[in-house]
Amino acid sequence: MDVRAWCERWLGSIPVRELFRTGHLAVVLGVELADGRAVVLKRRPAADRVQGCVEVQRQLSRTGFPCPTPLTDAVPLPPSPATDQTRAQPASWTPPADTPSTSGSWTVTAESYLPGGAQLDRDADRSRLFAEALARFVRLAPSPDAVPSVAPAPPWVGWAHESASVWPWPDDMDVDLNTRPGPAWLDDLGRRVRDRLLAVRHAPVIGHGDWESQNLRWQGHQLHAVHDWDSVVCLPEPAIAGAAAAVFTETGEPFEAATIDETERFLEAYARAAPGWKAEERAIAWAAGLWVRAFNAKKASLTADGVRVLDRLAYEAEPRLRRAGI
């Protein structure tokens, strides 16, 4: 696909300079247009849920929540291998070297470029600040019936997948995790946590399912921008908070999942920001966080980092299970 032609059609101006490119599962391209606007284009494998994510982002942007403003809806892009391999100037869809190869149809969106900010300093009151920011997100988000569906949830929060097997298909590996046996304790852990979460009857709300440090930017202690809107989810609020509490410390470097104490402080702060939580809500939150950690560990078991990830989860599993009431 020709980026120049796409921008001219959907944004009314052509790109004159590439600002950056990045991506893992998607190709993310920053460009300056001839009319002076700086925009971010994102191409990812086609999925019906993308339009719902765009609409949630659009509505939160209108409330003043700190995030880029969508400039288009989700635009389908049929496969065209010959064109996709052609470099257009000043930018093409050629992905970064570490982007997994994916065949099939694509979806493209454009949003405003919101530069600046930094990941929150380790010495800041991270647990409280991340928890309060997520509670604000959930409070300002539209109701699930006011936007197109964002189902299914990404696999790291996808315990409600349709298969009877424990593990959903991963987003970044072409492998059925259920055919890769063991360790037995991890498969058993995943099964127990999944059963606990499938029994939850709380009404779902809209939230962010990948509330990692690397997806947020701050100016001092002020939230500047939330990114990764493809990770919008519709889940019970305690599950959204619990998943975030398990991963909010992750900066993109290895082995930075939240400790039990950090998770505890996050959930305490979230409960203060969203009054009404009782023992059941806290248990759901711990279960959701443990699912994220178990799913990530199952994937890691297939990699060179597996031993370290598995050892840490094995050490933390029992206290997290107790807090989840499992």
Short mmCIF file of C-alpha atoms in Angstrom, two decimals:
data_model
loop_
_atom_site.label_atom_id
_atom_site.label_comp_id
_atom_site.label_asym_id
_atom_site.label_seq_id
_atom_site.Cartn_x
_atom_site.Cartn_y
_atom_site.Cartn_z
CA MET A 1 0.00 0.00 0.00
CA ASP A 2 1.14 3.52 -0.83
CA VAL A 3 1.16 5.66 2.32
CA ARG A 4 1.08 8.82 0.22
CA ALA A 5 -2.14 7.74 -1.51
CA TRP A 6 -3.71 6.62 1.77
CA CYS A 7 -3.00 9.92 3.51
CA GLU A 8 -4.25 11.92 0.55
CA ARG A 9 -7.52 9.99 0.49
CA TRP A 10 -8.27 9.74 4.21
CA LEU A 11 -6.49 12.81 5.63
CA GLY A 12 -6.64 15.18 2.68
CA SER A 13 -2.90 15.80 2.59
CA ILE A 14 0.23 13.94 1.57
CA PRO A 15 3.16 12.97 3.85
CA VAL A 16 6.35 14.97 3.36
CA ARG A 17 8.52 13.62 6.17
CA GLU A 18 8.74 10.47 8.23
CA LEU A 19 9.02 11.21 11.95
CA PHE A 20 9.42 7.69 13.33
CA ARG A 21 8.44 4.09 12.86
CA THR A 22 8.04 1.34 15.39
CA GLY A 23 5.87 -1.63 16.11
CA HIS A 24 5.66 -5.22 17.16
CA LEU A 25 2.30 -6.70 16.21
CA ALA A 26 1.44 -3.53 14.31
CA VAL A 27 3.37 -1.10 12.14
CA VAL A 28 3.23 2.39 13.67
CA LEU A 29 4.38 5.24 11.47
CA GLY A 30 4.65 8.92 12.39
CA VAL A 31 4.57 11.36 9.48
CA GLU A 32 4.40 15.09 8.90
CA LEU A 33 1.79 16.06 6.31
CA ALA A 34 2.08 18.81 3.71
CA ASP A 35 -0.56 20.85 5.56
CA GLY A 36 1.66 20.92 8.67
CA ARG A 37 -0.10 18.28 10.76
CA ALA A 38 1.86 15.54 12.47
CA VAL A 39 -0.07 12.28 12.53
CA VAL A 40 0.44 8.67 13.53
CA LEU A 41 -0.67 5.86 11.22
CA LYS A 42 -1.15 2.36 12.56
CA ARG A 43 -1.53 -0.77 10.47
CA ARG A 44 -2.44 -4.04 12.17
CA PRO A 45 -4.12 -7.34 11.21
CA ALA A 46 -7.82 -6.82 10.56
CA ALA A 47 -10.17 -7.43 13.48
CA ASP A 48 -13.74 -6.31 14.06
CA ARG A 49 -12.88 -5.02 17.54
CA VAL A 50 -10.57 -2.28 16.22
CA GLN A 51 -13.46 0.07 15.37
CA GLY A 52 -14.77 -0.24 18.92
CA CYS A 53 -11.34 0.63 20.28
CA VAL A 54 -11.18 3.69 18.01
CA GLU A 55 -14.59 4.87 19.18
CA VAL A 56 -13.67 4.50 22.85
CA GLN A 57 -10.50 6.51 22.21
CA ARG A 58 -12.48 9.17 20.35
CA GLN A 59 -15.03 9.56 23.13
CA LEU A 60 -12.40 9.71 25.87
CA SER A 61 -10.44 12.27 23.87
CA ARG A 62 -13.56 14.44 23.76
CA THR A 63 -13.76 14.39 27.56
CA GLY A 64 -10.23 15.82 27.79
CA PHE A 65 -8.63 12.55 28.81
CA PRO A 66 -4.94 12.69 27.79
CA CYS A 67 -4.64 10.66 24.61
CA PRO A 68 -4.14 11.13 20.86
CA THR A 69 -7.30 12.07 18.96
CA PRO A 70 -8.46 9.60 16.28
CA LEU A 71 -8.55 11.21 12.83
CA THR A 72 -10.18 8.33 10.96
CA ASP A 73 -12.28 5.28 11.65
CA ALA A 74 -10.75 1.84 11.14
CA VAL A 75 -10.12 1.58 7.41
CA PRO A 76 -10.00 -1.96 5.94
CA LEU A 77 -6.97 -2.66 3.78
CA PRO A 78 -7.18 -5.84 1.67
CA PRO A 79 -4.00 -7.86 1.18
CA SER A 80 -1.88 -6.69 -1.74
CA PRO A 81 1.57 -8.30 -1.40
CA ALA A 82 3.07 -6.63 -4.45
CA THR A 83 2.19 -3.13 -3.25
CA ASP A 84 3.10 -3.72 0.38
CA GLN A 85 6.66 -4.50 -0.61
CA THR A 86 7.07 -1.25 -2.56
CA ARG A 87 8.74 1.55 -0.63
CA ALA A 88 6.89 4.83 -1.03
CA GLN A 89 8.49 8.17 -0.26
CA PRO A 90 8.74 9.57 2.31
CA ALA A 91 7.29 6.55 4.11
CA SER A 92 6.17 3.00 3.43
CA TRP A 93 4.55 0.25 5.43
CA THR A 94 7.81 -1.70 5.62
CA PRO A 95 7.82 -2.91 9.25
CA PRO A 96 10.66 -2.72 11.77
CA ALA A 97 12.95 -5.75 11.71
CA ASP A 98 11.44 -7.36 14.83
CA THR A 99 7.83 -7.16 13.64
CA PRO A 100 6.35 -10.67 13.20
CA SER A 101 5.31 -11.48 9.64
CA THR A 102 1.54 -11.61 9.18
CA SER A 103 -0.45 -12.40 6.06
CA GLY A 104 -4.04 -11.47 5.27
CA SER A 105 -6.12 -8.33 5.50
CA TRP A 106 -5.18 -5.24 7.46
CA THR A 107 -6.86 -2.37 9.25
CA VAL A 108 -5.37 1.14 9.22
CA THR A 109 -6.15 4.09 11.49
CA ALA A 110 -4.77 7.60 11.89
CA GLU A 111 -4.55 9.71 15.03
CA SER A 112 -2.97 12.96 16.11
CA TYR A 113 0.67 12.86 17.17
CA LEU A 114 1.02 13.57 20.88
CA PRO A 115 4.77 13.69 21.63
CA GLY A 116 6.50 14.42 24.91
CA GLY A 117 6.33 13.06 28.40
CA ALA A 118 8.27 10.17 29.87
CA GLN A 119 7.67 6.99 31.75
CA LEU A 120 6.99 7.65 35.40
CA ASP A 121 10.06 7.75 37.60
CA ARG A 122 10.59 4.68 39.77
CA ASP A 123 10.80 6.82 42.89
CA ALA A 124 7.41 8.41 42.33
CA ASP A 125 4.28 7.12 44.04
CA ARG A 126 3.71 4.85 41.09
CA SER A 127 1.08 2.56 42.57
CA ARG A 128 -1.25 5.39 43.50
CA LEU A 129 -0.71 7.43 40.35
CA PHE A 130 -1.25 4.51 37.99
CA ALA A 131 -4.29 3.32 39.92
CA GLU A 132 -5.93 6.74 40.01
CA ALA A 133 -5.28 7.24 36.28
CA LEU A 134 -6.91 3.91 35.44
CA ALA A 135 -9.90 4.64 37.68
CA ARG A 136 -10.32 7.95 35.82
CA PHE A 137 -10.16 6.10 32.48
CA VAL A 138 -12.92 3.71 33.56
CA ARG A 139 -15.04 6.51 35.01
CA LEU A 140 -14.88 8.58 31.79
CA ALA A 141 -15.20 5.66 29.36
CA PRO A 142 -18.49 5.17 27.49
CA SER A 143 -20.81 2.35 28.50
CA PRO A 144 -20.26 -0.88 26.56
CA ASP A 145 -23.57 -0.54 24.72
CA ALA A 146 -22.65 2.95 23.47
CA VAL A 147 -19.74 1.77 21.28
CA PRO A 148 -19.10 -1.09 18.85
CA SER A 149 -17.92 -4.31 20.46
CA VAL A 150 -14.31 -4.58 21.58
CA ALA A 151 -14.58 -8.36 21.95
CA PRO A 152 -12.75 -10.62 22.09
CA ALA A 153 -10.35 -9.47 24.77
CA PRO A 154 -6.63 -9.78 24.01
CA PRO A 155 -5.31 -13.17 25.13
CA TRP A 156 -3.36 -11.89 28.15
CA VAL A 157 -6.78 -10.98 29.63
CA GLY A 158 -8.61 -13.56 27.52
CA TRP A 159 -9.66 -16.13 30.10
CA ALA A 160 -13.16 -16.12 28.56
CA HIS A 161 -11.97 -17.49 25.22
CA GLU A 162 -14.31 -19.96 23.53
CA SER A 163 -12.13 -23.07 23.76
CA ALA A 164 -12.49 -25.57 26.58
CA SER A 165 -8.69 -25.67 26.83
CA VAL A 166 -6.91 -23.52 29.39
CA TRP A 167 -4.88 -21.17 27.24
CA PRO A 168 -6.07 -18.86 24.46
CA TRP A 169 -4.06 -18.53 21.26
CA PRO A 170 -1.25 -16.01 21.92
CA ASP A 171 -1.12 -12.74 20.03
CA ASP A 172 2.58 -12.89 19.20
CA MET A 173 3.27 -16.60 18.73
CA ASP A 174 1.91 -18.98 16.11
CA VAL A 175 1.45 -21.85 18.55
CA ASP A 176 -1.29 -23.59 20.51
CA LEU A 177 -0.02 -23.32 24.07
CA ASN A 178 -2.26 -26.18 25.13
CA THR A 179 -0.23 -28.59 22.98
CA ARG A 180 2.96 -27.62 24.81
CA PRO A 181 2.75 -29.62 28.04
CA GLY A 182 3.87 -28.28 31.35
CA PRO A 183 5.06 -27.37 33.62
CA ALA A 184 2.11 -29.21 35.16
CA TRP A 185 1.77 -26.79 38.07
CA LEU A 186 1.44 -23.86 35.66
CA ASP A 187 -1.28 -25.52 33.57
CA ASP A 188 -3.12 -26.37 36.80
CA LEU A 189 -2.72 -22.80 38.00
CA GLY A 190 -4.12 -21.44 34.74
CA ARG A 191 -7.09 -23.78 34.95
CA ARG A 192 -7.92 -22.84 38.54
CA VAL A 193 -7.63 -19.11 37.91
CA ARG A 194 -9.65 -19.32 34.70
CA ASP A 195 -12.46 -21.21 36.45
CA ARG A 196 -12.52 -18.53 39.17
CA LEU A 197 -12.76 -15.69 36.65
CA LEU A 198 -15.40 -17.41 34.51
CA ALA A 199 -17.61 -17.54 37.61
CA VAL A 200 -17.55 -13.74 38.01
CA ARG A 201 -20.95 -12.14 37.43
CA HIS A 202 -20.04 -8.46 37.72
CA ALA A 203 -21.25 -6.25 34.87
CA PRO A 204 -18.50 -5.43 32.37
CA VAL A 205 -17.20 -1.90 31.82
CA ILE A 206 -14.82 -0.34 29.31
CA GLY A 207 -11.20 -0.11 30.38
CA HIS A 208 -7.60 -0.42 29.22
CA GLY A 209 -6.25 -3.96 29.20
CA ASP A 210 -2.51 -3.26 28.92
CA TRP A 211 -1.86 -0.65 31.60
CA GLU A 212 1.92 -0.97 31.48
CA SER A 213 4.32 1.86 32.19
CA GLN A 214 5.61 1.72 28.61
CA ASN A 215 2.12 2.64 27.32
CA LEU A 216 1.78 5.79 29.44
CA ARG A 217 3.66 9.09 29.40
CA TRP A 218 3.87 11.58 32.25
CA GLN A 219 5.06 15.12 32.82
CA GLY A 220 6.14 15.07 36.42
CA HIS A 221 3.24 13.41 38.24
CA GLN A 222 0.72 14.59 35.64
CA LEU A 223 -0.51 12.02 33.13
CA HIS A 224 0.39 13.31 29.67
CA ALA A 225 -0.68 10.56 27.23
CA VAL A 226 -2.10 7.06 27.18
CA HIS A 227 -1.20 4.93 24.17
CA ASP A 228 -1.95 1.42 22.87
CA TRP A 229 -5.68 1.85 22.33
CA ASP A 230 -5.92 -1.50 20.59
CA SER A 231 -5.87 -2.87 24.15
CA VAL A 232 -9.27 -1.45 25.11
CA VAL A 233 -11.34 -4.17 26.80
CA CYS A 234 -14.82 -4.77 28.16
CA LEU A 235 -14.46 -6.68 31.42
CA PRO A 236 -15.60 -6.44 35.05
CA GLU A 237 -13.94 -3.42 36.66
CA PRO A 238 -12.11 -5.43 39.36
CA ALA A 239 -10.60 -7.61 36.63
CA ILE A 240 -9.39 -4.56 34.69
CA ALA A 241 -7.81 -3.14 37.83
CA GLY A 242 -6.29 -6.47 38.81
CA ALA A 243 -4.69 -7.04 35.43
CA ALA A 244 -3.19 -3.55 35.59
CA ALA A 245 -1.95 -4.08 39.14
CA ALA A 246 0.11 -7.06 37.99
CA VAL A 247 1.91 -5.28 35.13
CA PHE A 248 1.86 -1.50 35.65
CA THR A 249 5.58 -1.43 36.50
CA GLU A 250 6.65 -2.88 33.14
CA THR A 251 8.77 -0.44 31.15
CA GLY A 252 9.67 -2.69 28.24
CA GLU A 253 12.73 -4.12 29.94
CA PRO A 254 12.70 -7.80 30.99
CA PHE A 255 11.45 -9.02 34.37
CA GLU A 256 9.69 -5.88 35.59
CA ALA A 257 6.30 -7.31 36.55
CA ALA A 258 4.89 -5.84 39.75
CA THR A 259 5.82 -7.42 43.07
CA ILE A 260 3.14 -8.60 45.46
CA ASP A 261 3.64 -5.46 47.55
CA GLU A 262 3.37 -3.20 44.50
CA THR A 263 0.21 -4.99 43.40
CA GLU A 264 -1.23 -4.62 46.89
CA ARG A 265 -0.56 -0.88 46.97
CA PHE A 266 -2.06 -0.43 43.49
CA LEU A 267 -5.28 -2.20 44.47
CA GLU A 268 -5.55 -0.28 47.73
CA ALA A 269 -5.24 2.98 45.80
CA TYR A 270 -7.75 1.83 43.18
CA ALA A 271 -10.27 0.88 45.86
CA ARG A 272 -9.97 4.39 47.32
CA ALA A 273 -10.51 5.90 43.86
CA ALA A 274 -13.50 3.63 43.11
CA PRO A 275 -15.43 3.32 46.39
CA GLY A 276 -17.63 0.31 47.00
CA TRP A 277 -15.04 -2.40 46.73
CA LYS A 278 -15.38 -5.28 49.16
CA ALA A 279 -13.61 -8.59 49.65
CA GLU A 280 -15.11 -10.10 46.48
CA GLU A 281 -13.86 -7.28 44.25
CA ARG A 282 -10.38 -7.57 45.70
CA ALA A 283 -10.37 -11.33 45.14
CA ILE A 284 -11.43 -10.90 41.50
CA ALA A 285 -8.65 -8.36 41.01
CA TRP A 286 -5.99 -10.70 42.39
CA ALA A 287 -7.29 -13.52 40.20
CA ALA A 288 -7.17 -11.38 37.05
CA GLY A 289 -3.61 -10.28 37.79
CA LEU A 290 -2.58 -13.87 38.38
CA TRP A 291 -4.09 -14.89 35.03
CA VAL A 292 -1.95 -12.29 33.23
CA ARG A 293 1.16 -13.52 35.01
CA ALA A 294 0.33 -17.18 34.33
CA PHE A 295 -0.38 -16.58 30.65
CA ASN A 296 2.87 -14.64 30.24
CA ALA A 297 4.76 -17.40 32.05
CA LYS A 298 3.25 -20.06 29.80
CA LYS A 299 4.52 -18.15 26.76
CA ALA A 300 7.89 -17.57 28.42
CA SER A 301 8.22 -21.31 29.05
CA LEU A 302 8.86 -21.65 25.31
CA THR A 303 11.70 -19.11 25.34
CA ALA A 304 15.18 -18.73 26.75
CA ASP A 305 13.86 -16.51 29.56
CA GLY A 306 11.43 -19.15 30.72
CA VAL A 307 13.26 -20.44 33.77
CA ARG A 308 13.55 -17.05 35.44
CA VAL A 309 9.91 -16.11 34.75
CA LEU A 310 8.63 -19.49 35.93
CA ASP A 311 10.74 -19.43 39.08
CA ARG A 312 9.36 -16.05 40.09
CA LEU A 313 5.75 -17.05 39.46
CA ALA A 314 6.22 -20.33 41.32
CA TYR A 315 7.46 -18.33 44.32
CA GLU A 316 4.55 -15.85 44.18
CA ALA A 317 1.74 -18.16 43.11
CA GLU A 318 0.56 -19.33 46.52
CA PRO A 319 0.23 -15.89 48.17
CA ARG A 320 -1.50 -14.54 45.07
CA LEU A 321 -3.88 -17.52 45.05
CA ARG A 322 -4.73 -16.90 48.71
CA ARG A 323 -5.55 -13.27 48.00
CA ALA A 324 -7.72 -14.39 45.07
CA GLY A 325 -9.63 -16.79 47.31
CA ILE A 326 -8.63 -19.79 45.23
#
